[in-house]
Tab-separated table of C-alpha atoms in Angstrom:
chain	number	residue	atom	x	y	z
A	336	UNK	CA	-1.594	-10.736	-5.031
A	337	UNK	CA	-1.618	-8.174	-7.559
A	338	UNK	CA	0.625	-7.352	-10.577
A	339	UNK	CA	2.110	-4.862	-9.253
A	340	UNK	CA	1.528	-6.771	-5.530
A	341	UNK	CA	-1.033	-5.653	-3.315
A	342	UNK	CA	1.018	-5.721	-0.043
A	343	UNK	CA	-1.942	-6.225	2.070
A	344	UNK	CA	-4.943	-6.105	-0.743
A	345	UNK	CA	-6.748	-4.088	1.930
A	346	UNK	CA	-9.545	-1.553	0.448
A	347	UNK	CA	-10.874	1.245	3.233
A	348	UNK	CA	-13.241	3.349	0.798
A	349	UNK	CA	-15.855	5.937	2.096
A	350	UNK	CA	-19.388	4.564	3.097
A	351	UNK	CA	-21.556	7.382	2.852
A	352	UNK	CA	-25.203	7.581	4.958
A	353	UNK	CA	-27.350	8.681	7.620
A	354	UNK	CA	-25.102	7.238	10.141
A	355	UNK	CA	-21.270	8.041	11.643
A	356	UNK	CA	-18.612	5.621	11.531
A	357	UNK	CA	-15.640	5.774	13.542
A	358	UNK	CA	-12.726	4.856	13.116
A	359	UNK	CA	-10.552	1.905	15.188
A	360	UNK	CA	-10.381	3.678	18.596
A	361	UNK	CA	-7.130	0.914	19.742
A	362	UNK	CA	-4.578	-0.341	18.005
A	363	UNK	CA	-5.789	0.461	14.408
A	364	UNK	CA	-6.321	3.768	12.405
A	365	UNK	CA	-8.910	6.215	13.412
A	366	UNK	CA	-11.925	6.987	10.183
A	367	UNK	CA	-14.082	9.317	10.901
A	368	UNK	CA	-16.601	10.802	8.347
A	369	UNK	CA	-19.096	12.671	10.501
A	370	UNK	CA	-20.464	15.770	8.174
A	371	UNK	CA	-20.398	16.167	4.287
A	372	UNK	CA	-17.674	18.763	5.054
A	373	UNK	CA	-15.328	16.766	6.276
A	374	UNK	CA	-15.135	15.565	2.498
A	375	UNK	CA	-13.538	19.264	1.159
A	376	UNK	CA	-10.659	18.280	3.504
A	377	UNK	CA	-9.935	14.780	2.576
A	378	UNK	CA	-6.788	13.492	2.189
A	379	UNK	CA	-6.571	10.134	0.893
A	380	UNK	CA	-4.302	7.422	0.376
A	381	UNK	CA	-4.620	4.343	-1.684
A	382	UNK	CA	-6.072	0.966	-0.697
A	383	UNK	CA	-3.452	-1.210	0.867
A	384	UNK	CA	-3.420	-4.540	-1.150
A	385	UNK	CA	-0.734	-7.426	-0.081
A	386	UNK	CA	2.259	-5.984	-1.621
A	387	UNK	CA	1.580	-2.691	-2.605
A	388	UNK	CA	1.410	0.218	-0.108
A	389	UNK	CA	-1.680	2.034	1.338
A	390	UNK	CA	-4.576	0.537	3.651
A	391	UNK	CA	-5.804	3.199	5.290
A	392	UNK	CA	-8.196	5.122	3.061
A	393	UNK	CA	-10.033	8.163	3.318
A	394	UNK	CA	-8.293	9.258	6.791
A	395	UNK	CA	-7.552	12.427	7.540
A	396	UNK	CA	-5.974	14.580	10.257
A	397	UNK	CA	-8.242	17.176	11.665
A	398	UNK	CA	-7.198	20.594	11.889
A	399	UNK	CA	-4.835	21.722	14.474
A	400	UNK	CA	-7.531	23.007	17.500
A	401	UNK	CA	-10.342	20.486	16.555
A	402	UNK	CA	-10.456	17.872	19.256
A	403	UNK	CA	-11.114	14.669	17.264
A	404	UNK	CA	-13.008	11.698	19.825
A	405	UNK	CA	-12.113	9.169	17.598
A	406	UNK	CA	-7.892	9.296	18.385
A	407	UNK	CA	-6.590	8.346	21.968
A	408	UNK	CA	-5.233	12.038	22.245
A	409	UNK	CA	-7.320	13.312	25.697
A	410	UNK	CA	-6.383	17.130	26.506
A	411	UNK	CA	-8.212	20.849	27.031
A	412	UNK	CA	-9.798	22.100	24.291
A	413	UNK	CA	-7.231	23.825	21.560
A	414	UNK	CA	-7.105	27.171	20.104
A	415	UNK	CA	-7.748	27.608	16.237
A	416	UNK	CA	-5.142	27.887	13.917
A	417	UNK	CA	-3.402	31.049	14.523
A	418	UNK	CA	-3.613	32.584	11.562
A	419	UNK	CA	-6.993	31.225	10.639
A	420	UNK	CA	-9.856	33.324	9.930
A	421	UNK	CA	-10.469	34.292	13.722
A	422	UNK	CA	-6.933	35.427	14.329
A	423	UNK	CA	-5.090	38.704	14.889
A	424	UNK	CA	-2.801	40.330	13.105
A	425	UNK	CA	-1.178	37.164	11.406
A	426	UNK	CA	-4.719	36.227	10.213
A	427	UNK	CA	-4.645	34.811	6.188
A	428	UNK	CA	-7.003	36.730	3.980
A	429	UNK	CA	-10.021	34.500	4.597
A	430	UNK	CA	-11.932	33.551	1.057
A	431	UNK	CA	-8.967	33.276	-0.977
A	432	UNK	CA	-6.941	31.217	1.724
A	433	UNK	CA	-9.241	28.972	2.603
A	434	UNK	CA	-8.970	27.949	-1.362
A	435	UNK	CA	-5.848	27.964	-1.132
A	436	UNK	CA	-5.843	25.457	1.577
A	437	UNK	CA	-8.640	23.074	0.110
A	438	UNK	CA	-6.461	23.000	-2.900
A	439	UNK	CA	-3.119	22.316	-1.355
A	440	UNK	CA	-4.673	19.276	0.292
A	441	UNK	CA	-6.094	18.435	-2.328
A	442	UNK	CA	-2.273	18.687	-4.339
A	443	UNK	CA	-0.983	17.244	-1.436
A	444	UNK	CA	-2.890	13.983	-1.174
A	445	UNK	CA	-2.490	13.632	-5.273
A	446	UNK	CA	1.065	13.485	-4.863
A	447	UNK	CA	1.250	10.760	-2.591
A	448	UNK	CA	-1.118	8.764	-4.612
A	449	UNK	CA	1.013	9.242	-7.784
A	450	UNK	CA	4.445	8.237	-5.599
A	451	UNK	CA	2.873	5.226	-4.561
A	452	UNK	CA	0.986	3.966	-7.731
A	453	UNK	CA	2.974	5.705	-10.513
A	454	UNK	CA	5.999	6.625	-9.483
A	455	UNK	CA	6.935	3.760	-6.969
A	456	UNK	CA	5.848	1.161	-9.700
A	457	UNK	CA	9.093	0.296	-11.880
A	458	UNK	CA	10.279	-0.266	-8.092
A	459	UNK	CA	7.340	-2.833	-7.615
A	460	UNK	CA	7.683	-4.722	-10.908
A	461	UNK	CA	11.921	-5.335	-10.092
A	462	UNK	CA	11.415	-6.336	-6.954
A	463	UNK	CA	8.731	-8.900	-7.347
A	464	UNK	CA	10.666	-10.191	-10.227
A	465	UNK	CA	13.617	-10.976	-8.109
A	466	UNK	CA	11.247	-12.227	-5.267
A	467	UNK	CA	10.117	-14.960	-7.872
A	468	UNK	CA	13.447	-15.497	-9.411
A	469	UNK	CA	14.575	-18.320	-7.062
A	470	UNK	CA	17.622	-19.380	-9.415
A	471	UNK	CA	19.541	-15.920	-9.452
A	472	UNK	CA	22.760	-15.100	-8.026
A	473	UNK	CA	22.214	-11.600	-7.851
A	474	UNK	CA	20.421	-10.718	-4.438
A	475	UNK	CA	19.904	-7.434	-4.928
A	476	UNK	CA	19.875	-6.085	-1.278
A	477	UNK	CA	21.071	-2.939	-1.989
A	478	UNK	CA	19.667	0.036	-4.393
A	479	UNK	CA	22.865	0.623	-6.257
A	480	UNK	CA	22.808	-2.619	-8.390
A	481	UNK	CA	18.568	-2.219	-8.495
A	482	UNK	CA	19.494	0.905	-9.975
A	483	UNK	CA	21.779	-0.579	-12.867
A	484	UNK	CA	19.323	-3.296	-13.591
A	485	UNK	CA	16.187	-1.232	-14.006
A	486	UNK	CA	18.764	0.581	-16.691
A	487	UNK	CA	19.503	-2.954	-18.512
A	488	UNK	CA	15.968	-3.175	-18.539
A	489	UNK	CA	14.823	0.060	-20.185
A	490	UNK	CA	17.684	-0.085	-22.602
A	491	UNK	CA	16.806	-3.453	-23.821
A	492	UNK	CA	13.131	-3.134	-23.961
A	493	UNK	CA	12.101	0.493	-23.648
A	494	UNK	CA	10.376	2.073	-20.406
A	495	UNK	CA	7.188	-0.249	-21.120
A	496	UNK	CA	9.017	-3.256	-19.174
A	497	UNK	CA	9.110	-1.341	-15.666
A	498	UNK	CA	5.514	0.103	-15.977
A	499	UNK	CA	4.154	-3.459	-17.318
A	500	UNK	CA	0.798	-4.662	-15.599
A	501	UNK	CA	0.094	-1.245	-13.773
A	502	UNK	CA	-3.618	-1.127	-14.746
A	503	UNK	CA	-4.190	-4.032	-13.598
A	504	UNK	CA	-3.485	-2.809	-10.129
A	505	UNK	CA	-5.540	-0.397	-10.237
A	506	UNK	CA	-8.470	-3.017	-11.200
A	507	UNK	CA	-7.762	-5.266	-7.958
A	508	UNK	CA	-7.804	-2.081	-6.143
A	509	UNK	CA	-11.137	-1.991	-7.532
A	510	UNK	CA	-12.520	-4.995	-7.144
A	511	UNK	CA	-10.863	-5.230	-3.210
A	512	UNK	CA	-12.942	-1.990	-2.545
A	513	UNK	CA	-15.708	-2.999	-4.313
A	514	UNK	CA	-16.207	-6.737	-2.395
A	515	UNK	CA	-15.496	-5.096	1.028
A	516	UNK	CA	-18.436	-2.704	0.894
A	517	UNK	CA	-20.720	-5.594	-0.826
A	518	UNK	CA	-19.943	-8.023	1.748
A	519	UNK	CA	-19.932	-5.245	4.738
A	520	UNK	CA	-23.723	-4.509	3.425
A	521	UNK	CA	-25.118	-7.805	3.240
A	522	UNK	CA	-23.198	-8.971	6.385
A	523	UNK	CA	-22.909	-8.072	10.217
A	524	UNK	CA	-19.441	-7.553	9.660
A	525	UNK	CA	-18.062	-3.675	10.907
A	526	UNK	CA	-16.136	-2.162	8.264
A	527	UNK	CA	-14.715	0.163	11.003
A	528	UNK	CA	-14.328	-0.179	14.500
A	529	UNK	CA	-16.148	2.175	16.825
A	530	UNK	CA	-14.727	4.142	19.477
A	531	UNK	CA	-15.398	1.486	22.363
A	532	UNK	CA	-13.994	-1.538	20.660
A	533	UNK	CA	-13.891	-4.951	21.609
A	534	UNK	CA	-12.072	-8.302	21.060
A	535	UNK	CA	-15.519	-9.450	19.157
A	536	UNK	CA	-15.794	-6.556	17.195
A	537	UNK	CA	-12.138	-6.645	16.433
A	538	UNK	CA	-12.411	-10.188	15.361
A	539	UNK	CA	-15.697	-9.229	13.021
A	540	UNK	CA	-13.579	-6.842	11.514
A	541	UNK	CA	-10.553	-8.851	10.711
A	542	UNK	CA	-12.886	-11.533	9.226
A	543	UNK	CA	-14.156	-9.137	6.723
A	544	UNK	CA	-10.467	-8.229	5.510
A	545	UNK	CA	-9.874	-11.839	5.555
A	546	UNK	CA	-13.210	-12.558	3.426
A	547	UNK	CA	-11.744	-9.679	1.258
A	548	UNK	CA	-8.641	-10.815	0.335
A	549	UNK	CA	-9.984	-14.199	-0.561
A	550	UNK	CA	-12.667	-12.384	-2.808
A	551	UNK	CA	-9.565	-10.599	-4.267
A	552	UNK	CA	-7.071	-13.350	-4.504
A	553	UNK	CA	-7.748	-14.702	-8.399
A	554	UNK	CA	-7.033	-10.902	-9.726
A	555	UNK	CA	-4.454	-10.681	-7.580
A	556	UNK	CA	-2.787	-13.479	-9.024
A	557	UNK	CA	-3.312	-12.741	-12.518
A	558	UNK	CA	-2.102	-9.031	-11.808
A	559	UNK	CA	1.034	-10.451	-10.550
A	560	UNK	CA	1.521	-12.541	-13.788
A	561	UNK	CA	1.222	-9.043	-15.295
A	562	UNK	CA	3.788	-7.528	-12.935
A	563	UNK	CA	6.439	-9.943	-13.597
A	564	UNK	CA	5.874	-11.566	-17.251
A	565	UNK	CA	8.458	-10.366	-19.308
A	566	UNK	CA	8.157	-7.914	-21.921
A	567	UNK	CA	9.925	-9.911	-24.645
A	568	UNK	CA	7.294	-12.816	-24.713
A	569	UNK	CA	4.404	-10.530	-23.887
A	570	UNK	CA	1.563	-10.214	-25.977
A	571	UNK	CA	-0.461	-6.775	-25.639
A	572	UNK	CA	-3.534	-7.679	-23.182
A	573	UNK	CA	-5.831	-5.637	-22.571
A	574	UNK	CA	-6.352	-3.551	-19.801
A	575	UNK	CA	-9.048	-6.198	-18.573
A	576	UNK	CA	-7.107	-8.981	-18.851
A	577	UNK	CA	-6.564	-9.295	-15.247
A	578	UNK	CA	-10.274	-9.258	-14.528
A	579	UNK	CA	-10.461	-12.486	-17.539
A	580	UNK	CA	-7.866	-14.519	-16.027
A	581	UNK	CA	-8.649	-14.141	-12.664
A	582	UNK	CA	-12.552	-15.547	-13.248
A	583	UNK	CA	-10.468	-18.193	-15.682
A	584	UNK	CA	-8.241	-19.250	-12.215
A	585	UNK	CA	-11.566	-19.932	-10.317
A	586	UNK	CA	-13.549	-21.843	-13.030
A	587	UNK	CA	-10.451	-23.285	-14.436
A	588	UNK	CA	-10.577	-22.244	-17.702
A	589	UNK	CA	-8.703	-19.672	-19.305
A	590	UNK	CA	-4.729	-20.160	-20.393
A	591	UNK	CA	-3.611	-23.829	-20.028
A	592	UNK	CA	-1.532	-24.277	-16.869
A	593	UNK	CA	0.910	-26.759	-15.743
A	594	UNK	CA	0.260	-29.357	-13.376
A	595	UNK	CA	2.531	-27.590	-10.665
A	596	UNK	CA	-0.152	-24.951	-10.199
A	597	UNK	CA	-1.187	-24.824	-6.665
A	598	UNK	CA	-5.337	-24.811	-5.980
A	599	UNK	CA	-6.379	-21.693	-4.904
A	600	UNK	CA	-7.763	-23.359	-1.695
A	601	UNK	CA	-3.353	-23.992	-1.127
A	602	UNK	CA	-3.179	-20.204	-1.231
A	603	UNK	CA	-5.900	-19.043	1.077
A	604	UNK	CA	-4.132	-19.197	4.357
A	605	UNK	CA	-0.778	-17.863	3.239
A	606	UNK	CA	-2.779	-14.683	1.106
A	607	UNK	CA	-4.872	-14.148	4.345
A	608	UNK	CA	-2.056	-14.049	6.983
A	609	UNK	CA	-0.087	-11.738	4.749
A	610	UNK	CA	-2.618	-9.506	4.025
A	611	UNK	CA	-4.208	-9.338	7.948
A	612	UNK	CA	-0.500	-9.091	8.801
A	613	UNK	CA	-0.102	-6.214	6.670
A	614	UNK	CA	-3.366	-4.899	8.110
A	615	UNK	CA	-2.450	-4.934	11.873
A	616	UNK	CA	1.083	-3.577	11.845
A	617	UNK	CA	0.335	-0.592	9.147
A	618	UNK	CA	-2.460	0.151	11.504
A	619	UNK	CA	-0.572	0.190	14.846
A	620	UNK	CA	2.269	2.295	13.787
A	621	UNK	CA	0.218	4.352	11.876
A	622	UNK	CA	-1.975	5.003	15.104
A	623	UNK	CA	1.546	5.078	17.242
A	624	UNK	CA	2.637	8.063	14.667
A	625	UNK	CA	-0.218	10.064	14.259
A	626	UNK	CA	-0.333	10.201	18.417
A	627	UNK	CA	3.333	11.408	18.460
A	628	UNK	CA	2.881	13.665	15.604
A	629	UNK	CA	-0.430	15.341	17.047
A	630	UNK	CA	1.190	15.887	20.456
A	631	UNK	CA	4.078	17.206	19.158
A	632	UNK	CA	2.291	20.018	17.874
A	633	UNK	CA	-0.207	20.059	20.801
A	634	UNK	CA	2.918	20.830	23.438
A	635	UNK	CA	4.273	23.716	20.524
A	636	UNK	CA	1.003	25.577	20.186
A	637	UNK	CA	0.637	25.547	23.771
A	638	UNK	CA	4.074	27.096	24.136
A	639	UNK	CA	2.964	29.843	22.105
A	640	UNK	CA	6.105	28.740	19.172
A	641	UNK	CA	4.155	27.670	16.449
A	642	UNK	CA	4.016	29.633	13.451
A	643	UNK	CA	0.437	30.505	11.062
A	644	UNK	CA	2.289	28.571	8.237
A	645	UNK	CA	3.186	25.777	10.137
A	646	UNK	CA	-0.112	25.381	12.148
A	647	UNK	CA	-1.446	24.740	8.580
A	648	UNK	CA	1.077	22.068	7.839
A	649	UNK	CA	0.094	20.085	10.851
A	650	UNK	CA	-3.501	19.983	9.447
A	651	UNK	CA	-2.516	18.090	6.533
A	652	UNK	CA	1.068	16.448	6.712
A	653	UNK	CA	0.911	14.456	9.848
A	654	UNK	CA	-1.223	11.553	7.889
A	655	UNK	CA	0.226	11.632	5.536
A	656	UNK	CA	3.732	10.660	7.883
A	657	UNK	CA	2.094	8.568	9.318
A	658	UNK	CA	0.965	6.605	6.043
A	659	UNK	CA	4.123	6.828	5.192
A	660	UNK	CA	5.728	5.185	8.519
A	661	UNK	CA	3.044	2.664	8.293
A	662	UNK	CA	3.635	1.345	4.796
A	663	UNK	CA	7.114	1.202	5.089
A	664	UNK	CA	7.263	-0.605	8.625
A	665	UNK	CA	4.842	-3.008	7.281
A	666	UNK	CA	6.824	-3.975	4.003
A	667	UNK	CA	9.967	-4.356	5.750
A	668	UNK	CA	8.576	-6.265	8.177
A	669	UNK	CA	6.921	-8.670	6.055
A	670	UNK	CA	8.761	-9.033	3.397
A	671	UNK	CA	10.145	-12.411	3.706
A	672	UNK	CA	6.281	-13.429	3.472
A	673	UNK	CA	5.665	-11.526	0.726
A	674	UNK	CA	8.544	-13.466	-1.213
A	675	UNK	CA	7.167	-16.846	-0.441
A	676	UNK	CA	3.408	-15.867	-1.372
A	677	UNK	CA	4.657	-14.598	-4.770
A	678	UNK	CA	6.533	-17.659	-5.648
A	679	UNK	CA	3.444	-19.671	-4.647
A	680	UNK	CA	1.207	-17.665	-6.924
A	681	UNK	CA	3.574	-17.501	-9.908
A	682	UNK	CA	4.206	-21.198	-9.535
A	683	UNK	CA	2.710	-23.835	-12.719
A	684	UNK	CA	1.202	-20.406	-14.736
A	685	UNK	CA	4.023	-20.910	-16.934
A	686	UNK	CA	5.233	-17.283	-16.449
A	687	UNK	CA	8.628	-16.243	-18.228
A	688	UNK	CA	10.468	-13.647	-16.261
A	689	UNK	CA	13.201	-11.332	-17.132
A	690	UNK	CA	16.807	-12.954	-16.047
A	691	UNK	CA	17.717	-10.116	-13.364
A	692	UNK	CA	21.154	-11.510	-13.035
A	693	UNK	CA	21.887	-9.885	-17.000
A	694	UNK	CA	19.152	-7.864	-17.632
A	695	UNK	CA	18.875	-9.703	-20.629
A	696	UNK	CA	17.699	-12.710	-21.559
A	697	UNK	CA	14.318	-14.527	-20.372
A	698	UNK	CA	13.780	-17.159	-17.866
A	699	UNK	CA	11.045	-19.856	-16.724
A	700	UNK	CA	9.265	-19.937	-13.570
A	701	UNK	CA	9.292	-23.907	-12.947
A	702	UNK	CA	9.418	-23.927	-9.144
A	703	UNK	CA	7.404	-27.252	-7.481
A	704	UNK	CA	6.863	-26.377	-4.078
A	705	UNK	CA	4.289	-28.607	-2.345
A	706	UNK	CA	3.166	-25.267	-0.331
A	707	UNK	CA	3.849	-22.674	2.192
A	708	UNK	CA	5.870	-24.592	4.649
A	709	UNK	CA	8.010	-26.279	1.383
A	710	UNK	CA	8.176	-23.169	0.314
A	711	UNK	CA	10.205	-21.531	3.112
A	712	UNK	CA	12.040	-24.359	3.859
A	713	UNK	CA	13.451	-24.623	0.428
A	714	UNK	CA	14.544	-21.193	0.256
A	715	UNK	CA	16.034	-21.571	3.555
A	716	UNK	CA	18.337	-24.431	2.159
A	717	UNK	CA	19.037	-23.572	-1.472
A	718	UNK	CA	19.182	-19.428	-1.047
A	719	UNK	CA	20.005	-19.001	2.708
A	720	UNK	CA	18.082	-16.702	4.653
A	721	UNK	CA	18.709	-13.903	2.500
A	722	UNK	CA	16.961	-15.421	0.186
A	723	UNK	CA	13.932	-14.068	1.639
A	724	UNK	CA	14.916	-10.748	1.085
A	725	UNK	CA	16.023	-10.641	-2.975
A	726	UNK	CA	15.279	-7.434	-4.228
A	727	UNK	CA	15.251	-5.843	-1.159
A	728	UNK	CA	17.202	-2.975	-2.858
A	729	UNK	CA	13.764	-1.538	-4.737
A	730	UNK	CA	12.116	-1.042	-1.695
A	731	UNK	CA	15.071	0.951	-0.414
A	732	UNK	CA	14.223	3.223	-3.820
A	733	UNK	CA	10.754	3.282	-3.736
A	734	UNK	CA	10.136	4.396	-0.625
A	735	UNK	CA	13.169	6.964	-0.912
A	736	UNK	CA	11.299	8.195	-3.387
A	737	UNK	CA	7.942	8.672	-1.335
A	738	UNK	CA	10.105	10.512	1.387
A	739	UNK	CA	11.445	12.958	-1.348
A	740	UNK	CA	8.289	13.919	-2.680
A	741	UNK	CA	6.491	14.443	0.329
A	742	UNK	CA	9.332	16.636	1.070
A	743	UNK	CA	8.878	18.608	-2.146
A	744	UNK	CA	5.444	18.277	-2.017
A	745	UNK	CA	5.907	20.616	1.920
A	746	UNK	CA	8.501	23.466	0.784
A	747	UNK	CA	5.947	24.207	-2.495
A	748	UNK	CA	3.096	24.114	-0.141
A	749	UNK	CA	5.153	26.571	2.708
A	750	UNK	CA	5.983	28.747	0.037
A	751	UNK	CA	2.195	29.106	-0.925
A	752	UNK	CA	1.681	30.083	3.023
A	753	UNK	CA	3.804	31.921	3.158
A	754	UNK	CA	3.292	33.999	0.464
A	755	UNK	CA	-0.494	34.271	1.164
A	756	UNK	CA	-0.053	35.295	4.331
């Protein structure tokens, strides 16, 4: 549901006020913003939106020695940091490191955001262009031939073709933040979960995602057309274009459609099972990861083998793992369902795609599925099961990409450690 295709349209922005929330204390993430200085630490990641990558926003890891109530993690009370501004010898100068380390998070969350909104997004447009392409021949389930189409593509029509409809993701990431705090306001509805959850607060909460992504479904259509609308036959829209045709698909006005387009009542159920889908797994192996990751360093401090540098490290890079994990679990996962809620969407806007079998060459989107159940069993006939899976390859990239810049992103930040210590 969005251009370049929110994969789980879900928005988790900050609520400030007088009172605490807390974060999911079961199967889903932990939040917790308890002081206004937890906000010099924060390391966010994007909003995930049903077929893009990040749900879980504003969550951090607290530092290394900080018991945190809201994660399942029960043990004796840690130590600080060695090497923070109690320690011994091995202590880092205190004013200047402590900038040091606000900024390095800071650097550290801003270059997972750019991976996954920037970087990642020539990966995004491909692959939802093959999802949507139900007449190729080329599956492209592995990144080798990904990687020689995304070069047909930029030599035929410059590097504008793989970064086409990018702002409009940014506006349903917007809007998806935006109606989730409205609606949480003016409803009973928990945006977060509190420690002590239950199956009826659990069930609150889900209905506000699923209230979200419907609120968010029109722009996430029309950011989608963006996405995958070839460059050839595009006219330049403006960066609000998205917000124009998504209002147009609810009042039915706007660019004439053909008679194949599916109501957007037909595309409720399929948009909210993909995107509470999205929700629940990204959330349990996030949880799962963060656990392992925290107690991992727990059982190293405690056996006195942990290093100043790296005791820093685990205050930031163990989200941001787990984000990672999460995302990428959750995409795999659900990507067959992503590939049949794309071709539903793009279905009767009259959309011309780029031919992915060439990388040349322009071809219409005239699909006439009936809905989700003709949907899948039509690709199951005519494309075989791995049908499901076309453009697989781009995921392969794009989240290859993520792992290498995180990567980066922890030698430049060891080598900052290290040198201020």
């Amino acid at each position: 549901m969005h251009p370049r295709r929110p994969d789980g349209f879900d928005g988790l922005g900050y609520r400030g006020g007088s009172r605490d929330e807390q974060g999911f204390g079961g199967a889903f993430p932990a939040r917790s913003f308890s002081s206004a200085s937890d906000l010099s630490h924060w390391v966010t990641t994007p909003p995930d939106i049903p077929g893009s990558r990040n749900l879980h926003w504003g969550e951090k890891s607290p530092p290394y020695g900080v018991p945190d109530t809201s994660t399942l993690l029960e043990g004796p009370a840690e130590e600080p940091f060695p090497g923070s501004s109690g320690g011994g010898s091995s202590s880092v100068p205190g004013q200047s490191s402590e900038q040091l380390n606000r900024f390095a998070g800071f650097g550290i969350g801003l270059a997972s955001l750019f991976t996954e909104n920037v970087l990642a997004h020539p990966c995004i447009v491909l692959r939802r262009q093959c999802q949507v392409n139900y007449h190729a021949r080329h599956y492209h389930l592995t990144p080798f031939t990904v990687i020689n189409i995304m070069y047909s593509f930029n030599k035929t029509q410059g590097p504008r073709a793989l970064w086409k409809g990018m702002g409009s993701t940014f506006i349903v990431q917007g809007v998806t933040l935006g109606a989730e705090g409205i609606i949480s306001e003016f409803t009973p509805l928990p945006r977060e979960i509190s420690h002590k959850w239950n199956p009826k607060q659990i069930g609150e909460h889900l209905l506000l995602k699923s209230l979200t992504y419907i609120v968010a479904m029109p722009f996430y259509s029309a950011s989608l057309i963006e996405t995958v609308q070839s460059e050839i036959i595009r006219d330049n829209a403006g960066i609000l274009e998205c917000v124009k045709e998504g209002i147009g698909r609810v009042i039915g006005m706007g660019v004439p459609h053909s008679k194949r387009l599916l109501p957007l009542l037909s595309l409720v159920f399929p948009t909210v099972l993909h995107g509470v889908l999205h929700y629940i797994i990204s959330s349990i192996i996030q949880k799962i990861v963060l656990l392992v990751l925290k107690r991992k360093a727990y059982n190293s401090h405690l056996a006195e083998s942990t290093s100043p540098v790296q005791s820093m490290l685990d205050a930031y890079f163990p989200e941001l793992i787990a984000n990672f994990a999460a995302s990428l679990c959750s995409d795999v996962i659900l990507y067959p369902l992503e590939t049949v809620l794309h071709r539903l969407h793009i279905q009767g806007t009259r959309t011309i795609i780029d031919n992915t079998d060439l990388g040349y060459e322009v071809l219409p989107i005239n699909t006439q599925y009936e809905g989700m159940r003709d949907c899948i069993n039509t690709i199951r006939q005519e494309e075989g099961m791995l049908g499901f899976y076309k453009g697989f390859g781009a995921v392969v990239i794009q989240y290859t990409l993520h792992a290498a810049v995180l990567q980066i992103t922890k030698i430049i930040y060891s080598t900052l450690l290290q040198n201020s210590v």
